[in-house]
PDB file of C-alpha atoms in Angstrom:
ATOM      1  CA  MET A   1      31.240  -4.555 -26.115  1.00 38.00           C
ATOM      2  CA  ALA A   2      30.373  -5.069 -22.430  1.00 42.00           C
ATOM      3  CA  ARG A   3      27.232  -7.044 -21.700  1.00 42.00           C
ATOM      4  CA  LYS A   4      24.407  -5.170 -20.055  1.00 56.00           C
ATOM      5  CA  LYS A   5      24.054  -6.102 -16.394  1.00 69.00           C
ATOM      6  CA  GLN A   6      20.973  -8.246 -15.814  1.00 81.00           C
ATOM      7  CA  TYR A   7      18.121  -6.237 -14.358  1.00 87.00           C
ATOM      8  CA  ASN A   8      17.060  -7.268 -10.847  1.00 91.00           C
ATOM      9  CA  TYR A   9      13.256  -7.394 -11.000  1.00 93.00           C
ATOM     10  CA  PHE A  10      12.906  -8.784  -7.491  1.00 93.00           C
ATOM     11  CA  ASN A  11      14.973  -5.919  -6.086  1.00 95.00           C
ATOM     12  CA  THR A  12      12.787  -3.309  -7.770  1.00 95.00           C
ATOM     13  CA  MET A  13       9.615  -4.996  -6.517  1.00 95.00           C
ATOM     14  CA  GLU A  14      11.070  -5.022  -3.016  1.00 96.00           C
ATOM     15  CA  LEU A  15      11.889  -1.303  -3.273  1.00 97.00           C
ATOM     16  CA  LEU A  16       8.306  -0.587  -4.325  1.00 97.00           C
ATOM     17  CA  ALA A  17       7.146  -2.356  -1.153  1.00 97.00           C
ATOM     18  CA  VAL A  18       9.736  -0.488   0.935  1.00 98.00           C
ATOM     19  CA  ASN A  19       8.390   2.864  -0.255  1.00 98.00           C
ATOM     20  CA  SER A  20       4.811   1.821   0.440  1.00 97.00           C
ATOM     21  CA  HIS A  21       5.803   0.784   3.961  1.00 98.00           C
ATOM     22  CA  LYS A  22       7.631   4.084   4.543  1.00 98.00           C
ATOM     23  CA  ALA A  23       4.580   6.007   3.328  1.00 98.00           C
ATOM     24  CA  ALA A  24       2.314   3.997   5.644  1.00 98.00           C
ATOM     25  CA  GLU A  25       4.562   4.846   8.595  1.00 98.00           C
ATOM     26  CA  ILE A  26       4.375   8.541   7.707  1.00 98.00           C
ATOM     27  CA  LEU A  27       0.592   8.345   7.318  1.00 98.00           C
ATOM     28  CA  GLU A  28       0.287   6.775  10.759  1.00 98.00           C
ATOM     29  CA  ASP A  29       2.449   9.560  12.194  1.00 97.00           C
ATOM     30  CA  ILE A  30       0.305  12.191  10.451  1.00 97.00           C
ATOM     31  CA  ILE A  31      -2.862  10.758  11.960  1.00 97.00           C
ATOM     32  CA  ASP A  32      -1.441  10.080  15.431  1.00 96.00           C
ATOM     33  CA  ASN A  33      -0.095  13.641  15.696  1.00 95.00           C
ATOM     34  CA  TYR A  34      -2.449  15.497  13.402  1.00 94.00           C
ATOM     35  CA  THR A  35      -2.152  19.245  13.128  1.00 91.00           C
ATOM     36  CA  VAL A  36      -2.865  21.324  10.050  1.00 86.00           C
ATOM     37  CA  GLY A  37       0.459  23.103  10.548  1.00 85.00           C
ATOM     38  CA  SER A  38       2.641  19.967  10.461  1.00 87.00           C
ATOM     39  CA  PHE A  39       0.656  18.148   7.812  1.00 92.00           C
ATOM     40  CA  GLU A  40       2.138  19.700   4.674  1.00 91.00           C
ATOM     41  CA  ALA A  41       5.770  18.673   5.223  1.00 93.00           C
ATOM     42  CA  LYS A  42       4.843  15.096   6.098  1.00 95.00           C
ATOM     43  CA  ALA A  43       2.486  14.838   3.116  1.00 96.00           C
ATOM     44  CA  GLU A  44       5.286  16.049   0.861  1.00 97.00           C
ATOM     45  CA  GLU A  45       7.417  13.091   1.981  1.00 97.00           C
ATOM     46  CA  ILE A  46       4.652  10.748   0.831  1.00 98.00           C
ATOM     47  CA  HIS A  47       4.332  12.596  -2.499  1.00 97.00           C
ATOM     48  CA  ARG A  48       8.078  12.116  -3.037  1.00 98.00           C
ATOM     49  CA  LEU A  49       7.849   8.389  -2.328  1.00 98.00           C
ATOM     50  CA  GLU A  50       4.912   8.075  -4.731  1.00 97.00           C
ATOM     51  CA  LYS A  51       6.895   9.767  -7.503  1.00 97.00           C
ATOM     52  CA  ASP A  52       9.827   7.446  -6.809  1.00 97.00           C
ATOM     53  CA  ASN A  53       7.544   4.423  -7.160  1.00 96.00           C
ATOM     54  CA  ASP A  54       6.138   5.744 -10.439  1.00 96.00           C
ATOM     55  CA  ARG A  55       9.697   6.123 -11.732  1.00 96.00           C
ATOM     56  CA  MET A  56      10.597   2.562 -10.728  1.00 96.00           C
ATOM     57  CA  VAL A  57       7.451   1.097 -12.317  1.00 96.00           C
ATOM     58  CA  ASP A  58       8.278   2.926 -15.563  1.00 95.00           C
ATOM     59  CA  GLU A  59      11.864   1.653 -15.390  1.00 94.00           C
ATOM     60  CA  LEU A  60      10.742  -1.913 -14.710  1.00 95.00           C
ATOM     61  CA  THR A  61       8.166  -1.791 -17.528  1.00 94.00           C
ATOM     62  CA  ASN A  62      10.797  -0.589 -19.996  1.00 93.00           C
ATOM     63  CA  GLU A  63      13.099  -3.420 -18.946  1.00 92.00           C
ATOM     64  CA  LEU A  64      10.309  -5.942 -19.510  1.00 91.00           C
ATOM     65  CA  TYR A  65       9.841  -4.720 -23.085  1.00 88.00           C
ATOM     66  CA  ASP A  66      13.433  -5.676 -23.927  1.00 84.00           C
ATOM     67  CA  ALA A  67      13.920  -8.705 -21.667  1.00 78.00           C
ATOM     68  CA  PHE A  68      14.536 -12.082 -23.248  1.00 80.00           C
ATOM     69  CA  ILE A  69      14.439 -14.055 -19.995  1.00 86.00           C
ATOM     70  CA  THR A  70      12.755 -13.051 -16.730  1.00 88.00           C
ATOM     71  CA  PRO A  71      12.793 -14.898 -13.367  1.00 87.00           C
ATOM     72  CA  ILE A  72       8.992 -15.341 -13.519  1.00 89.00           C
ATOM     73  CA  ASP A  73       6.517 -14.518 -16.301  1.00 91.00           C
ATOM     74  CA  ARG A  74       6.812 -10.885 -17.334  1.00 89.00           C
ATOM     75  CA  GLU A  75       3.041 -10.402 -17.053  1.00 91.00           C
ATOM     76  CA  ASP A  76       3.209 -11.544 -13.420  1.00 92.00           C
ATOM     77  CA  ILE A  77       6.072  -9.139 -12.674  1.00 93.00           C
ATOM     78  CA  LEU A  78       4.033  -6.271 -14.081  1.00 93.00           C
ATOM     79  CA  ILE A  79       0.869  -7.268 -12.199  1.00 93.00           C
ATOM     80  CA  ILE A  80       2.574  -7.499  -8.797  1.00 93.00           C
ATOM     81  CA  SER A  81       4.528  -4.269  -9.387  1.00 94.00           C
ATOM     82  CA  GLU A  82       1.404  -2.325 -10.291  1.00 93.00           C
ATOM     83  CA  CYS A  83      -0.397  -3.739  -7.261  1.00 94.00           C
ATOM     84  CA  LEU A  84       2.452  -2.678  -4.976  1.00 94.00           C
ATOM     85  CA  ASP A  85       2.266   0.774  -6.518  1.00 94.00           C
ATOM     86  CA  ASP A  86      -1.494   0.859  -5.864  1.00 96.00           C
ATOM     87  CA  ILE A  87      -0.832   0.679  -2.107  1.00 97.00           C
ATOM     88  CA  LEU A  88       1.282   3.824  -2.188  1.00 97.00           C
ATOM     89  CA  ASP A  89      -1.095   5.539  -4.612  1.00 97.00           C
ATOM     90  CA  GLY A  90      -3.873   4.976  -2.064  1.00 97.00           C
ATOM     91  CA  ILE A  91      -1.794   6.381   0.796  1.00 98.00           C
ATOM     92  CA  ASN A  92      -0.781   9.365  -1.320  1.00 98.00           C
ATOM     93  CA  GLY A  93      -4.420   9.922  -2.248  1.00 97.00           C
ATOM     94  CA  MET A  94      -5.331   9.968   1.437  1.00 97.00           C
ATOM     95  CA  THR A  95      -3.114  12.994   2.025  1.00 97.00           C
ATOM     96  CA  TYR A  96      -4.908  14.853  -0.759  1.00 96.00           C
ATOM     97  CA  LEU A  97      -8.244  13.936   0.827  1.00 96.00           C
ATOM     98  CA  PHE A  98      -7.178  15.458   4.141  1.00 96.00           C
ATOM     99  CA  GLU A  99      -6.125  18.625   2.313  1.00 95.00           C
ATOM    100  CA  ASN A 100      -9.009  18.961  -0.145  1.00 96.00           C
ATOM    101  CA  LEU A 101     -11.710  18.067   2.375  1.00 96.00           C
ATOM    102  CA  VAL A 102     -10.186  20.550   4.854  1.00 94.00           C
ATOM    103  CA  ILE A 103      -9.863  18.026   7.667  1.00 94.00           C
ATOM    104  CA  THR A 104      -9.006  19.860  10.888  1.00 93.00           C
ATOM    105  CA  GLU A 105      -9.109  16.949  13.332  1.00 93.00           C
ATOM    106  CA  MET A 106      -9.290  13.169  13.317  1.00 95.00           C
ATOM    107  CA  ARG A 107     -12.383  11.243  14.285  1.00 95.00           C
ATOM    108  CA  PRO A 108     -12.135   8.566  17.022  1.00 94.00           C
ATOM    109  CA  GLU A 109     -10.395   5.334  15.951  1.00 95.00           C
ATOM    110  CA  THR A 110      -8.902   6.843  12.800  1.00 97.00           C
ATOM    111  CA  GLU A 111      -5.535   6.002  14.349  1.00 97.00           C
ATOM    112  CA  HIS A 112      -6.635   2.339  14.504  1.00 97.00           C
ATOM    113  CA  PHE A 113      -7.210   2.358  10.742  1.00 96.00           C
ATOM    114  CA  ALA A 114      -3.815   4.000  10.189  1.00 97.00           C
ATOM    115  CA  SER A 115      -2.160   1.348  12.353  1.00 98.00           C
ATOM    116  CA  LEU A 116      -3.752  -1.430  10.292  1.00 98.00           C
ATOM    117  CA  VAL A 117      -2.555   0.181   7.064  1.00 98.00           C
ATOM    118  CA  ASN A 118       0.978   0.354   8.461  1.00 98.00           C
ATOM    119  CA  LYS A 119       0.883  -3.267   9.642  1.00 98.00           C
ATOM    120  CA  ALA A 120      -0.412  -4.427   6.265  1.00 98.00           C
ATOM    121  CA  ALA A 121       2.243  -2.455   4.368  1.00 98.00           C
ATOM    122  CA  ARG A 122       4.923  -3.895   6.648  1.00 97.00           C
ATOM    123  CA  GLY A 123       3.578  -7.379   5.959  1.00 96.00           C
ATOM    124  CA  VAL A 124       3.673  -6.802   2.211  1.00 97.00           C
ATOM    125  CA  HIS A 125       7.229  -5.464   2.541  1.00 96.00           C
ATOM    126  CA  THR A 126       8.328  -8.585   4.433  1.00 95.00           C
ATOM    127  CA  ALA A 127       6.591 -10.805   1.893  1.00 94.00           C
ATOM    128  CA  MET A 128       8.455  -9.100  -0.964  1.00 94.00           C
ATOM    129  CA  VAL A 129      11.788  -9.599   0.824  1.00 94.00           C
ATOM    130  CA  GLU A 130      10.978 -13.311   1.075  1.00 93.00           C
ATOM    131  CA  PHE A 131       9.436 -13.685  -2.390  1.00 92.00           C
ATOM    132  CA  PRO A 132      12.689 -14.344  -4.348  1.00 90.00           C
ATOM    133  CA  LYS A 133      13.321 -17.383  -2.130  1.00 88.00           C
ATOM    134  CA  PHE A 134       9.696 -18.522  -2.078  1.00 85.00           C
ATOM    135  CA  LYS A 135      10.607 -22.176  -2.616  1.00 82.00           C
ATOM    136  CA  ASN A 136      12.494 -22.314   0.691  1.00 82.00           C
ATOM    137  CA  SER A 137      11.079 -19.434   2.734  1.00 83.00           C
ATOM    138  CA  LYS A 138       9.930 -20.325   6.244  1.00 81.00           C
ATOM    139  CA  THR A 139       7.998 -17.082   6.793  1.00 88.00           C
ATOM    140  CA  LEU A 140       6.419 -16.080   3.468  1.00 91.00           C
ATOM    141  CA  LYS A 141       3.235 -18.099   3.869  1.00 90.00           C
ATOM    142  CA  ASN A 142       2.758 -16.757   7.394  1.00 91.00           C
ATOM    143  CA  MET A 143       3.087 -13.172   6.173  1.00 92.00           C
ATOM    144  CA  ILE A 144       0.456 -13.786   3.500  1.00 94.00           C
ATOM    145  CA  VAL A 145      -1.933 -15.117   6.150  1.00 95.00           C
ATOM    146  CA  GLU A 146      -1.129 -12.197   8.467  1.00 96.00           C
ATOM    147  CA  VAL A 147      -1.907  -9.544   5.851  1.00 97.00           C
ATOM    148  CA  ASN A 148      -5.175 -11.305   5.054  1.00 97.00           C
ATOM    149  CA  GLU A 149      -6.063 -11.234   8.752  1.00 97.00           C
ATOM    150  CA  ILE A 150      -5.217  -7.526   8.967  1.00 98.00           C
ATOM    151  CA  GLU A 151      -7.481  -6.834   6.003  1.00 97.00           C
ATOM    152  CA  SER A 152     -10.302  -8.760   7.692  1.00 97.00           C
ATOM    153  CA  GLU A 153      -9.831  -6.700  10.846  1.00 98.00           C
ATOM    154  CA  GLY A 154      -9.964  -3.607   8.649  1.00 97.00           C
ATOM    155  CA  ASP A 155     -13.270  -4.771   7.176  1.00 97.00           C
ATOM    156  CA  ARG A 156     -14.765  -5.054  10.657  1.00 98.00           C
ATOM    157  CA  LEU A 157     -13.468  -1.621  11.639  1.00 98.00           C
ATOM    158  CA  PHE A 158     -14.740  -0.129   8.366  1.00 98.00           C
ATOM    159  CA  SER A 159     -18.217  -1.519   9.013  1.00 97.00           C
ATOM    160  CA  LYS A 160     -18.227  -0.267  12.607  1.00 97.00           C
ATOM    161  CA  LEU A 161     -17.055   3.257  11.788  1.00 97.00           C
ATOM    162  CA  LYS A 162     -19.371   3.642   8.803  1.00 97.00           C
ATOM    163  CA  LYS A 163     -22.322   2.594  10.947  1.00 97.00           C
ATOM    164  CA  GLN A 164     -21.341   5.086  13.641  1.00 96.00           C
ATOM    165  CA  LEU A 165     -20.887   7.817  11.050  1.00 97.00           C
ATOM    166  CA  PHE A 166     -24.350   7.392   9.572  1.00 97.00           C
ATOM    167  CA  SER A 167     -26.153   6.775  12.864  1.00 97.00           C
ATOM    168  CA  GLU A 168     -24.470   9.322  15.148  1.00 96.00           C
ATOM    169  CA  GLU A 169     -23.139  12.179  12.995  1.00 96.00           C
ATOM    170  CA  THR A 170     -25.644  14.960  12.269  1.00 96.00           C
ATOM    171  CA  ASN A 171     -23.430  17.198  10.128  1.00 96.00           C
ATOM    172  CA  VAL A 172     -24.016  16.162   6.511  1.00 97.00           C
ATOM    173  CA  LEU A 173     -20.689  17.622   5.366  1.00 96.00           C
ATOM    174  CA  GLU A 174     -18.831  15.540   7.953  1.00 97.00           C
ATOM    175  CA  ILE A 175     -20.650  12.423   6.783  1.00 97.00           C
ATOM    176  CA  ILE A 176     -19.643  13.089   3.154  1.00 97.00           C
ATOM    177  CA  LYS A 177     -16.024  13.795   4.092  1.00 97.00           C
ATOM    178  CA  TRP A 178     -15.495  10.820   6.363  1.00 98.00           C
ATOM    179  CA  LYS A 179     -17.317   8.337   4.174  1.00 97.00           C
ATOM    180  CA  GLU A 180     -14.736   9.120   1.501  1.00 97.00           C
ATOM    181  CA  ILE A 181     -11.856   8.800   3.970  1.00 98.00           C
ATOM    182  CA  TYR A 182     -13.092   5.454   5.330  1.00 98.00           C
ATOM    183  CA  ASP A 183     -13.553   4.178   1.779  1.00 98.00           C
ATOM    184  CA  ARG A 184      -9.958   5.141   1.032  1.00 97.00           C
ATOM    185  CA  PHE A 185      -8.655   3.289   4.091  1.00 98.00           C
ATOM    186  CA  GLU A 186     -10.497   0.179   2.989  1.00 97.00           C
ATOM    187  CA  SER A 187      -9.141   0.412  -0.563  1.00 97.00           C
ATOM    188  CA  ILE A 188      -5.543   0.628   0.736  1.00 97.00           C
ATOM    189  CA  LEU A 189      -6.037  -2.491   2.849  1.00 97.00           C
ATOM    190  CA  ASN A 190      -7.671  -4.241  -0.112  1.00 97.00           C
ATOM    191  CA  ALA A 191      -4.640  -3.402  -2.276  1.00 96.00           C
ATOM    192  CA  SER A 192      -2.336  -4.849   0.396  1.00 97.00           C
ATOM    193  CA  GLU A 193      -4.365  -8.044   0.538  1.00 96.00           C
ATOM    194  CA  GLU A 194      -4.410  -8.267  -3.255  1.00 95.00           C
ATOM    195  CA  ALA A 195      -0.611  -7.953  -3.345  1.00 95.00           C
ATOM    196  CA  VAL A 196      -0.044 -10.922  -1.028  1.00 95.00           C
ATOM    197  CA  ASP A 197      -2.794 -12.948  -2.707  1.00 95.00           C
ATOM    198  CA  ILE A 198      -1.015 -12.446  -6.043  1.00 93.00           C
ATOM    199  CA  ILE A 199       2.238 -13.567  -4.416  1.00 92.00           C
ATOM    200  CA  ASP A 200       0.428 -16.622  -3.057  1.00 92.00           C
ATOM    201  CA  GLY A 201      -0.831 -17.466  -6.535  1.00 91.00           C
ATOM    202  CA  LEU A 202       2.629 -17.033  -8.030  1.00 88.00           C
ATOM    203  CA  ILE A 203       4.119 -19.409  -5.456  1.00 86.00           C
ATOM    204  CA  ILE A 204       1.642 -22.082  -6.584  1.00 86.00           C
ATOM    205  CA  LYS A 205       2.251 -21.270 -10.245  1.00 86.00           C
ATOM    206  CA  ASN A 206       6.043 -21.472  -9.976  1.00 80.00           C
ATOM    207  CA  THR A 207       6.468 -24.555  -7.762  1.00 74.00           C
TER     208      THR A 207
END
């Protein structure tokens, strides 16, 4: 009987990061060129990527149940995979916010937030490409630092835009809507930072 081919956990984790990065690029495009008419098709692309990530996480989890040997601790594989999936879940959730809150136009500097999300997702993607060779990688540590810096920039932007929202906006409905949207942006950036921080911890643990 032929032996089952060894499952490539690192490859699946990289693909999870790839999908999150793709979704972040689409989100940035949605926000940079926002129209209600073009929104639905672009949002559907993100929904498809989110479903693909859910499928891969399920596949990876099932493999972990049966695995005898894994390249790093199975609990760590599951933690990083779920964190990578959280990034895309947040981006996917943003599209539902735009739809359910009936957003008709973007507020100033929303595109800045979208750009930070895309940069962070790209950084996580690069970090996951480098992660399998963490003992010799020349760029992994720099990517971890970069994503942390992007998240810090996002914190400053979040504080600025929330302050403007509550001090300058007079429409209560707009305040409610955009508070939720800004909170979602921050949670996506937090998930990106958490992903690279977990990678950083695993480098220490496995060297």
